[in-house]
Amino acid sequence: MAISLKRYLFFLLLIFLYPITANSDDYFNRITMASDGRITRFDHSPITVYISSPDVPDDIKQSYVDDIEYALDQWSSISEGQLKFQRIEKEDADIRICWTNKLLSPEGDPLGESSLVQFSQNKFYVNVSILIKGIPTSATSVHKEIRTVALHEIGHAIGLWGHSKDVNDVMYLKTKAMYPTRRDKETLIKLLSYPNGSAFHDNAISELKADISENAYAPHLHLWLGSVYADKGYDDLAIQELTYTLNLDPNFLKAADRLARIFQKEGMNQKAIQYYRELARHEPSSGLFGMIGMLYFQQKDYPLAIDYFQKAYYLDNSNTAVKNNSLTAYHLWASDLIKSGNPNGAISVLNQAMIRFPSSRILYYDLGTAYDYKKEYEKAVEYYKKSLELEPSFEPAKKDIATCMNNMGAEQIQNKNLLAGIDICKQALIWDPNCWQAKKNLEIANLELGRQKQESGLMDDAIVYYRSVIELNPNNIDAYVGLGDAYYEKGLYRESIEYYQNALKIDPNLQYAKDGIAFIKRLININRAKIAGFFIILSTAFVFIAFLLYRSLRNKKTMNNGIVQSER
Ligand SMILES: [Zn+2]
């Protein structure tokens, strides 16, 4: 009886306690703190995992891989069958585990790091880095530590994007846990009951604010809060938090990136400028001026961008980033002016820039482009060459020199200065052997010269130029016809026919070549007939002479016979 009363009281106690503990016995409210306030988990099964080979001696590699397998098994075993992992040997897995001997992120996990690489709410993967401290070993104490870290980091990877406040939990920041606790399990099961993308911004915001009240200067907390605000659409608050993050840690790239993504939204730029100018008025700094410069730069307001970059550089001349930005602003400013048909404006901007950046390859090249646009090719070439002196491997300058040379050559050819044109176009091909325009102009000039020589009766010279044309373009019909004509004039009929035939190979309907061949063939036949006639006459003459000779011999013989006969 006493026992059953005790039992009764125990159950009563449980019934009263259960609802209280059940509500607070997970840290679900904290699992979207680092994932923009949204459930971010793989909702397919199995989740693929790639474990890269640790950089340790071969005989102990497996012990490191086993630690990861251990962590995966632990999470799988408390998921009520909902989490299945599949190890694959391809690097494009959902979870990609690598080993490192140096952690870079300031976010806090002391021995490992999980980073979400997100393309959209449904498309992402997770990189997990596990720190290998000191000399690799298979010692149990070391691997206990790695298992603890792996358990924690894989917890993030499967969707627990926050830290528990209970020291016993796997998801406690500086955890020592070897096994997930009941709280870890409850949180996981609750997580798995929500689809990926479910919004819990307000939970994340209140948890982050509570954490910040205890630890006001942790950059990662402000980054997370700013990111949640941004996801919720509270841009002003997001900008404020992210700017504060960058004040705490100017090198926190994730914060700068998040901030830039907010400003990329339409209409945000002007707001941001106002915000930073106000800040800079109270507390001018190189960083703030640089940021304002950047915002003007994004708006393509180059004069103001340059102005602010200069101010930033003036306050801190170790800030080389603003110096580079200023150069880029000059470059883009000039490029825009050229594109909008104002090369003179570009030249004056570039000359102004040259005072600050006297040995910039980019500025010399831009000056070349501006003069190129104005068709002042000699000047353009001069500047292109200067840019090449500063960077000899800068290919675009070589191509542009070739184009300018070609244009100069084309002008000469148009003005009938054919030899000068050929000379310049040949130089263009030295700068860029693939400059097809120069090849085309050389072809035209050589053909024209061939015709001129032919008209002047200088067939050998004409042949040289026509051959040059064919070297440049083996399909130039006019050059083959020209060669056909020139060889005809020289009386070399076989060669002449050959070249007309070449022309016909390219254009089988070319009547001129057909007529040419027919004419030469007739000519040859007439000549043959003449020769044949000559031989007929000659042989007739021989026959006649032979007949006469025969007759005269026969007469003599007859006379002799007569003599002999008369003696008898
Ligand atoms: Zn963590």
XYZ file of C-alpha atoms and ligand atoms in Angstrom:
569
model
C 0.000 0.000 0.000
C 2.729 2.306 1.022
C 4.500 1.499 -2.200
C 1.525 2.232 -4.337
C 0.961 5.529 -2.533
C 4.576 6.458 -3.215
C 4.074 5.511 -6.827
C 0.909 7.527 -6.993
C 2.623 10.579 -5.561
C 5.515 10.102 -7.994
C 3.202 10.022 -10.979
C 1.283 13.010 -9.653
C 4.545 14.874 -9.368
C 5.433 13.895 -12.904
C 2.079 15.048 -14.251
C 2.494 18.434 -12.616
C 6.101 18.825 -13.580
C 5.908 17.498 -17.106
C 4.167 20.413 -18.839
C 6.572 22.873 -17.219
C 9.727 21.029 -18.170
C 8.424 19.989 -21.600
C 8.021 23.616 -22.632
C 11.474 24.682 -21.615
C 13.312 21.433 -22.229
C 14.644 22.258 -25.629
C 16.459 25.178 -27.182
C 14.364 25.303 -30.313
C 14.007 29.103 -30.057
C 17.751 29.396 -30.522
C 18.285 27.220 -33.609
C 17.703 29.890 -36.258
C 19.990 32.484 -34.683
C 22.742 31.880 -37.198
C 20.490 31.043 -40.158
C 18.730 34.383 -40.738
C 15.819 33.431 -38.463
C 14.699 30.560 -40.690
C 14.754 26.809 -40.321
C 17.566 25.775 -42.590
C 17.856 22.024 -42.896
C 18.205 19.330 -45.518
C 14.716 17.968 -46.074
C 15.676 15.050 -48.281
C 16.952 11.661 -47.233
C 19.602 10.374 -47.118
C 21.786 13.411 -46.495
C 25.011 12.891 -48.391
C 28.315 13.361 -46.619
C 31.780 13.678 -48.090
C 34.688 13.175 -45.715
C 37.951 14.408 -47.180
C 41.072 12.467 -46.370
C 42.783 13.958 -43.298
C 46.374 15.067 -43.737
C 47.773 12.530 -41.267
C 49.890 9.357 -41.598
C 48.046 6.568 -43.475
C 47.871 4.175 -40.543
C 45.875 6.615 -38.401
C 43.678 8.174 -41.097
C 40.831 5.783 -40.303
C 40.713 6.848 -36.650
C 39.870 10.400 -37.758
C 37.256 9.215 -40.244
C 35.773 7.024 -37.501
C 35.238 10.122 -35.336
C 33.048 11.672 -38.030
C 31.165 8.380 -38.543
C 30.615 8.271 -34.789
C 29.069 11.753 -34.794
C 26.806 10.928 -37.755
C 25.641 7.716 -36.038
C 24.845 9.596 -32.822
C 22.576 12.099 -34.556
C 20.979 9.422 -36.683
C 20.227 7.257 -33.646
C 18.216 9.957 -31.810
C 16.268 11.108 -34.897
C 13.564 8.443 -34.642
C 14.536 7.190 -38.049
C 14.205 10.601 -39.707
C 17.901 11.276 -40.325
C 19.859 9.006 -42.624
C 23.360 9.777 -43.839
C 25.070 8.356 -46.851
C 28.801 8.729 -47.306
C 29.804 9.482 -50.873
C 33.193 9.954 -52.470
C 32.137 12.995 -54.465
C 32.924 16.472 -53.217
C 29.490 17.856 -54.095
C 27.812 16.312 -51.050
C 25.281 18.056 -48.775
C 27.759 18.048 -45.910
C 31.431 18.387 -46.842
C 33.852 17.592 -44.071
C 37.401 18.790 -44.245
C 40.301 18.976 -41.857
C 42.282 22.044 -41.005
C 45.102 23.119 -38.765
C 43.896 26.707 -38.542
C 40.425 28.149 -38.078
C 39.803 31.559 -39.550
C 36.313 32.521 -38.552
C 35.840 34.665 -35.452
C 32.398 33.216 -34.728
C 33.458 31.177 -31.806
C 33.362 27.383 -32.079
C 36.847 26.739 -30.753
C 37.766 23.515 -32.551
C 35.571 23.377 -35.580
C 33.509 25.441 -37.916
C 30.354 24.932 -39.918
C 29.530 27.342 -42.659
C 26.370 27.436 -44.634
C 26.873 28.087 -48.334
C 23.458 29.156 -49.486
C 22.320 29.947 -53.030
C 18.628 30.105 -52.162
C 16.476 28.875 -49.308
C 16.299 25.429 -50.910
C 19.741 25.211 -52.410
C 22.668 25.068 -50.066
C 25.413 22.893 -48.686
C 27.400 22.960 -45.476
C 31.157 23.033 -45.124
C 32.382 21.567 -41.866
C 35.990 22.115 -40.855
C 37.458 20.122 -38.017
C 40.638 21.339 -36.392
C 43.509 18.921 -36.057
C 45.538 20.309 -33.174
C 49.177 19.373 -32.774
C 50.753 16.140 -33.934
C 48.330 13.611 -35.440
C 47.801 10.611 -33.208
C 45.362 7.820 -32.518
C 45.387 8.580 -28.770
C 41.924 8.113 -27.232
C 41.936 11.445 -25.405
C 42.529 13.362 -28.657
C 39.834 11.440 -30.509
C 37.352 11.990 -27.701
C 37.835 15.688 -28.279
C 37.439 15.355 -32.067
C 34.241 13.313 -31.582
C 32.850 16.049 -29.362
C 33.662 18.725 -31.929
C 32.323 16.639 -34.834
C 29.107 15.991 -32.943
C 28.642 19.725 -32.373
C 29.511 20.812 -35.913
C 27.334 18.180 -37.553
C 24.560 19.392 -35.239
C 24.865 22.773 -36.989
C 25.021 21.105 -40.385
C 21.728 19.259 -39.888
C 19.918 22.471 -38.947
C 20.728 23.458 -35.383
C 22.024 26.918 -36.315
C 22.469 28.253 -32.811
C 23.913 27.367 -29.430
C 22.207 25.893 -26.408
C 22.760 27.658 -23.109
C 22.997 24.384 -21.161
C 26.607 23.273 -20.614
C 25.645 19.607 -20.899
C 24.236 19.837 -24.431
C 26.102 18.928 -27.568
C 25.080 22.294 -28.982
C 26.545 24.260 -26.100
C 29.255 26.565 -27.529
C 32.155 25.043 -25.627
C 30.649 21.600 -25.323
C 32.312 18.606 -23.732
C 29.391 16.294 -24.528
C 30.090 12.875 -26.030
C 26.389 12.046 -26.510
C 23.350 14.139 -27.452
C 21.249 14.969 -24.396
C 17.515 14.671 -24.127
C 17.346 18.409 -24.813
C 19.405 17.945 -27.975
C 17.008 15.210 -29.031
C 13.850 17.205 -28.249
C 15.200 20.166 -30.182
C 16.138 18.010 -33.159
C 12.745 16.292 -33.305
C 10.997 19.659 -33.137
C 13.286 21.014 -35.857
C 12.464 18.047 -38.088
C 8.732 18.734 -37.675
C 9.078 22.063 -39.534
C 9.769 22.359 -43.225
C 12.921 24.000 -44.446
C 12.485 27.764 -44.721
C 9.947 28.152 -41.878
C 10.361 31.629 -40.376
C 11.152 32.129 -36.689
C 12.626 35.623 -36.889
C 11.136 36.871 -33.634
C 12.472 33.902 -31.642
C 15.934 34.450 -33.081
C 15.811 38.204 -32.454
C 14.790 37.890 -28.806
C 17.394 35.171 -28.139
C 20.125 37.187 -29.847
C 19.188 40.319 -27.934
C 19.384 38.345 -24.690
C 22.834 37.029 -25.642
C 24.015 40.500 -26.652
C 22.895 41.906 -23.299
C 25.354 39.482 -21.711
C 28.083 39.820 -24.321
C 27.725 43.189 -26.027
C 30.948 43.177 -28.043
C 30.791 39.788 -29.765
C 30.881 40.629 -33.494
C 29.273 37.349 -34.528
C 26.151 38.014 -32.416
C 25.667 41.390 -34.096
C 26.245 39.814 -37.504
C 23.601 37.191 -36.806
C 21.130 39.751 -35.490
C 21.738 42.003 -38.491
C 21.228 39.059 -40.834
C 17.938 38.091 -39.159
C 16.738 41.697 -39.436
C 17.695 41.773 -43.090
C 15.837 38.516 -43.780
C 12.779 39.867 -42.007
C 12.941 43.006 -44.177
C 14.007 45.375 -41.406
C 16.726 46.950 -43.508
C 17.406 49.969 -41.302
C 17.950 47.807 -38.227
C 20.023 45.376 -40.264
C 22.290 48.152 -41.544
C 22.719 49.453 -38.015
C 23.700 46.036 -36.617
C 26.009 45.155 -39.487
C 27.749 48.512 -39.365
C 28.273 47.991 -35.658
C 29.690 44.539 -36.411
C 32.196 46.115 -38.779
C 33.124 48.702 -36.177
C 33.880 45.869 -33.746
C 35.809 43.907 -36.352
C 36.615 45.790 -39.578
C 37.909 42.577 -41.172
C 34.720 40.587 -40.664
C 34.071 39.825 -44.328
C 30.753 38.080 -43.758
C 29.378 41.289 -42.237
C 30.677 43.455 -45.086
C 29.185 41.026 -47.576
C 25.792 40.978 -45.881
C 25.762 44.758 -45.750
C 26.652 45.027 -49.419
C 23.799 42.668 -50.291
C 21.312 44.931 -48.507
C 22.615 47.984 -50.314
C 22.322 46.219 -53.631
C 18.567 46.311 -53.191
C 16.890 49.006 -55.197
C 16.584 52.435 -53.649
C 18.774 51.560 -50.692
C 21.847 53.362 -51.880
C 20.748 56.909 -51.155
C 19.491 55.898 -47.736
C 22.821 54.289 -46.929
C 24.753 57.337 -48.044
C 22.688 59.574 -45.779
C 23.196 57.160 -42.921
C 26.978 56.971 -43.279
C 27.409 60.691 -43.916
C 25.570 61.364 -40.682
C 27.859 58.943 -38.859
C 30.949 60.459 -40.479
C 29.868 63.956 -39.458
C 30.055 62.933 -35.813
C 32.999 60.621 -36.073
C 34.966 60.858 -39.315
C 37.072 57.801 -40.089
C 38.877 56.395 -43.081
C 36.579 53.362 -43.033
C 33.412 55.461 -43.103
C 34.656 57.732 -45.879
C 35.708 54.670 -47.822
C 32.239 53.190 -47.385
C 30.555 56.411 -48.561
C 32.904 56.489 -51.540
C 31.913 52.925 -52.323
C 28.216 53.780 -52.236
C 28.684 56.706 -54.627
C 30.784 54.393 -56.756
C 27.933 51.867 -56.938
C 25.670 54.713 -58.090
C 28.257 55.555 -60.770
C 28.679 58.985 -59.200
C 32.412 58.851 -59.852
C 33.434 62.433 -58.943
C 31.922 62.111 -55.464
C 33.209 58.560 -55.080
C 36.747 59.754 -55.855
C 36.294 62.670 -53.494
C 35.410 60.355 -50.604
C 38.099 57.815 -51.435
C 40.579 60.690 -51.299
C 39.252 61.800 -47.924
C 39.565 58.218 -46.682
C 43.135 57.974 -47.938
C 43.994 61.342 -46.425
C 42.892 60.135 -42.979
C 44.746 56.834 -43.260
C 47.290 56.378 -46.012
C 47.789 52.742 -45.090
C 44.270 52.167 -46.429
C 45.417 50.995 -49.858
C 41.959 49.642 -50.672
C 40.551 53.162 -51.056
C 43.491 54.129 -53.247
C 42.762 51.212 -55.568
C 39.061 52.044 -55.528
C 39.860 55.582 -56.528
C 41.884 54.375 -59.508
C 39.067 52.032 -60.517
C 36.608 54.939 -60.259
C 38.726 57.057 -62.625
C 38.951 54.143 -65.032
C 35.194 53.496 -65.071
C 34.413 57.210 -65.256
C 36.599 57.586 -68.326
C 35.212 54.388 -69.893
C 31.644 55.650 -69.434
C 32.520 58.994 -71.003
C 34.076 57.279 -74.004
C 31.085 54.966 -74.380
C 28.734 57.949 -74.294
C 30.666 59.606 -77.122
C 32.658 62.105 -75.081
C 36.314 61.138 -75.524
C 37.494 64.688 -74.763
C 35.782 64.523 -71.370
C 37.481 61.169 -70.776
C 40.879 62.597 -71.713
C 40.522 65.449 -69.247
C 39.451 63.029 -66.453
C 42.391 60.763 -67.270
C 44.888 63.593 -67.279
C 43.596 64.592 -63.856
C 43.973 60.963 -62.704
C 47.516 60.743 -64.096
C 48.637 63.362 -61.582
C 47.708 60.999 -58.742
C 48.610 57.758 -60.511
C 51.518 58.617 -62.784
C 52.511 55.064 -63.595
C 49.206 53.303 -64.028
C 48.942 50.852 -66.881
C 45.139 51.194 -66.803
C 45.145 54.974 -67.234
C 47.611 54.882 -70.138
C 45.497 52.241 -71.792
C 42.336 54.325 -71.260
C 44.032 57.349 -72.805
C 44.896 55.143 -75.771
C 41.251 54.115 -76.035
C 40.056 57.737 -75.903
C 42.393 58.826 -78.718
C 41.532 55.659 -80.633
C 37.860 56.704 -80.401
C 38.799 60.156 -81.741
C 40.578 58.416 -84.662
C 43.854 60.010 -83.551
C 45.586 56.724 -84.094
C 49.189 57.821 -83.758
C 48.534 59.256 -80.319
C 46.490 56.222 -79.381
C 49.356 53.909 -80.348
C 51.747 56.032 -78.317
C 49.629 55.563 -75.150
C 48.959 51.895 -75.806
C 52.714 51.396 -76.093
C 53.242 53.166 -72.752
C 50.740 50.840 -71.095
C 52.675 47.916 -72.574
C 55.939 49.268 -71.201
C 54.374 49.108 -67.737
C 52.906 45.656 -68.316
C 54.512 43.905 -71.285
C 52.146 40.956 -71.193
C 49.018 43.102 -71.479
C 47.461 41.521 -74.569
C 44.536 43.928 -75.179
C 47.028 46.771 -75.771
C 48.786 44.722 -78.466
C 45.497 44.020 -80.221
C 44.483 47.665 -80.044
C 47.824 48.817 -81.456
C 47.240 46.416 -84.351
C 43.753 47.849 -84.912
C 45.060 51.426 -84.896
C 47.886 50.516 -87.300
C 45.386 48.848 -89.559
C 43.165 51.935 -89.530
C 46.148 54.115 -90.440
C 47.057 51.652 -93.194
C 43.470 51.672 -94.486
C 43.571 55.487 -94.727
C 46.720 55.307 -96.851
C 45.193 52.655 -99.090
C 42.048 54.733 -99.558
C 44.251 57.684 -100.561
C 45.981 55.412 -103.092
C 49.266 55.416 -101.165
C 49.314 51.698 -101.632
C 52.925 50.920 -100.703
C 52.735 53.007 -97.511
C 49.429 51.329 -96.637
C 50.922 47.883 -97.152
C 53.868 48.764 -94.944
C 51.638 49.917 -92.037
C 49.242 46.984 -92.336
C 52.201 44.601 -92.184
C 53.250 46.256 -88.920
C 49.716 45.747 -87.601
C 50.090 42.026 -88.218
C 53.297 41.971 -86.177
C 51.342 43.322 -83.154
C 48.469 40.952 -83.725
C 48.945 38.144 -86.256
C 45.200 37.466 -86.162
C 44.139 40.981 -87.145
C 41.908 39.954 -90.065
C 41.187 43.555 -91.050
C 44.875 44.134 -91.728
C 44.993 40.952 -93.809
C 41.967 42.101 -95.822
C 43.464 45.545 -96.453
C 46.767 44.006 -97.535
C 44.839 41.820 -99.955
C 43.038 44.834 -101.450
C 46.233 46.898 -101.762
C 48.242 44.092 -103.370
C 45.473 43.356 -105.857
C 45.268 47.029 -106.816
C 49.057 47.172 -107.264
C 48.943 44.008 -109.384
C 46.386 45.626 -111.696
C 48.379 48.855 -111.940
C 51.529 46.947 -112.913
C 49.593 44.878 -115.417
C 48.164 48.019 -117.021
C 51.684 49.425 -117.271
C 52.752 46.237 -119.018
C 54.996 45.149 -116.130
C 53.756 41.561 -116.077
C 56.464 40.145 -113.817
C 55.735 42.782 -111.156
C 52.002 42.217 -111.537
C 52.532 38.474 -110.985
C 54.446 39.152 -107.737
C 51.582 41.262 -106.315
C 48.875 38.836 -107.431
C 50.775 35.994 -105.769
C 50.938 38.026 -102.529
C 47.165 38.338 -102.672
C 46.789 34.563 -102.963
C 49.150 34.031 -100.028
C 46.867 36.227 -97.937
C 43.674 34.717 -99.307
C 43.821 31.514 -101.371
C 40.220 32.136 -102.471
C 40.702 35.514 -104.143
C 39.242 34.979 -107.667
C 40.430 38.354 -108.971
C 44.044 37.463 -108.211
C 43.749 34.148 -110.133
C 42.151 35.939 -113.084
C 44.871 38.592 -112.917
C 47.528 35.880 -112.978
C 45.737 34.196 -115.896
C 45.793 37.491 -117.815
C 49.418 38.294 -116.951
C 50.691 34.872 -118.059
C 48.678 35.165 -121.277
C 50.333 38.492 -121.939
C 53.690 36.810 -121.408
C 52.616 34.135 -123.909
C 52.751 31.406 -121.251
C 49.442 29.799 -122.211
C 49.689 26.647 -120.091
C 50.183 28.689 -116.868
C 47.502 31.120 -117.971
C 44.921 28.327 -118.419
C 45.951 26.857 -115.051
C 45.161 30.139 -113.229
C 41.840 30.625 -115.052
C 41.002 27.065 -113.988
C 41.877 27.937 -110.367
C 39.434 30.826 -110.583
C 36.786 28.449 -111.939
C 37.349 26.061 -109.023
C 36.188 28.865 -106.727
C 33.410 30.125 -109.010
C 32.449 27.549 -111.682
C 30.187 30.135 -113.381
C 32.906 32.723 -113.978
C 32.341 33.445 -117.677
C 35.499 35.559 -118.086
C 37.710 32.614 -117.081
C 35.747 30.210 -119.279
C 36.086 32.594 -122.243
C 39.773 33.081 -121.499
C 40.454 29.358 -121.548
C 38.412 28.854 -124.727
C 40.198 31.732 -126.452
C 43.659 30.431 -125.571
C 42.775 26.914 -126.661
C 41.531 28.189 -130.029
C 44.667 30.205 -130.394
C 46.742 27.098 -129.752
C 44.687 25.148 -132.352
C 45.169 27.842 -134.971
C 48.888 27.805 -134.310
C 48.868 24.039 -134.529
C 47.020 24.275 -137.865
C 49.581 26.796 -139.090
C 52.426 24.500 -138.097
C 50.667 21.524 -139.657
C 50.150 23.515 -142.901
C 53.803 24.478 -142.919
C 54.853 20.843 -142.572
C 52.454 19.754 -145.324
C 53.922 22.363 -147.658
C 57.410 21.374 -146.571
C 56.804 17.646 -147.152
C 55.088 18.344 -150.514
C 58.148 20.317 -151.471
C 60.382 17.416 -150.477
C 58.299 14.981 -152.547
C 58.444 17.300 -155.506
C 62.207 17.769 -155.204
C 62.650 14.018 -154.821
C 60.573 13.468 -157.958
C 62.698 15.944 -159.901
C 65.887 14.306 -158.688
C 64.614 10.891 -159.613
C 63.632 12.081 -163.022
C 66.994 13.683 -163.722
C 68.841 10.510 -162.561
C 66.637 8.346 -164.697
C 67.266 10.546 -167.742
C 71.021 10.234 -167.197
C 70.716 6.455 -166.904
C 68.691 6.304 -170.104
C 71.295 8.442 -171.881
C 74.121 6.141 -170.722
C 72.182 3.112 -171.846
C 71.770 4.833 -175.109
C 75.505 5.338 -175.290
C 76.182 1.761 -174.500
C 73.670 0.633 -177.047
C 75.150 2.817 -179.756
C 78.674 1.211 -179.280
C 77.244 -2.148 -179.975
Zn 28.757 25.977 -32.674
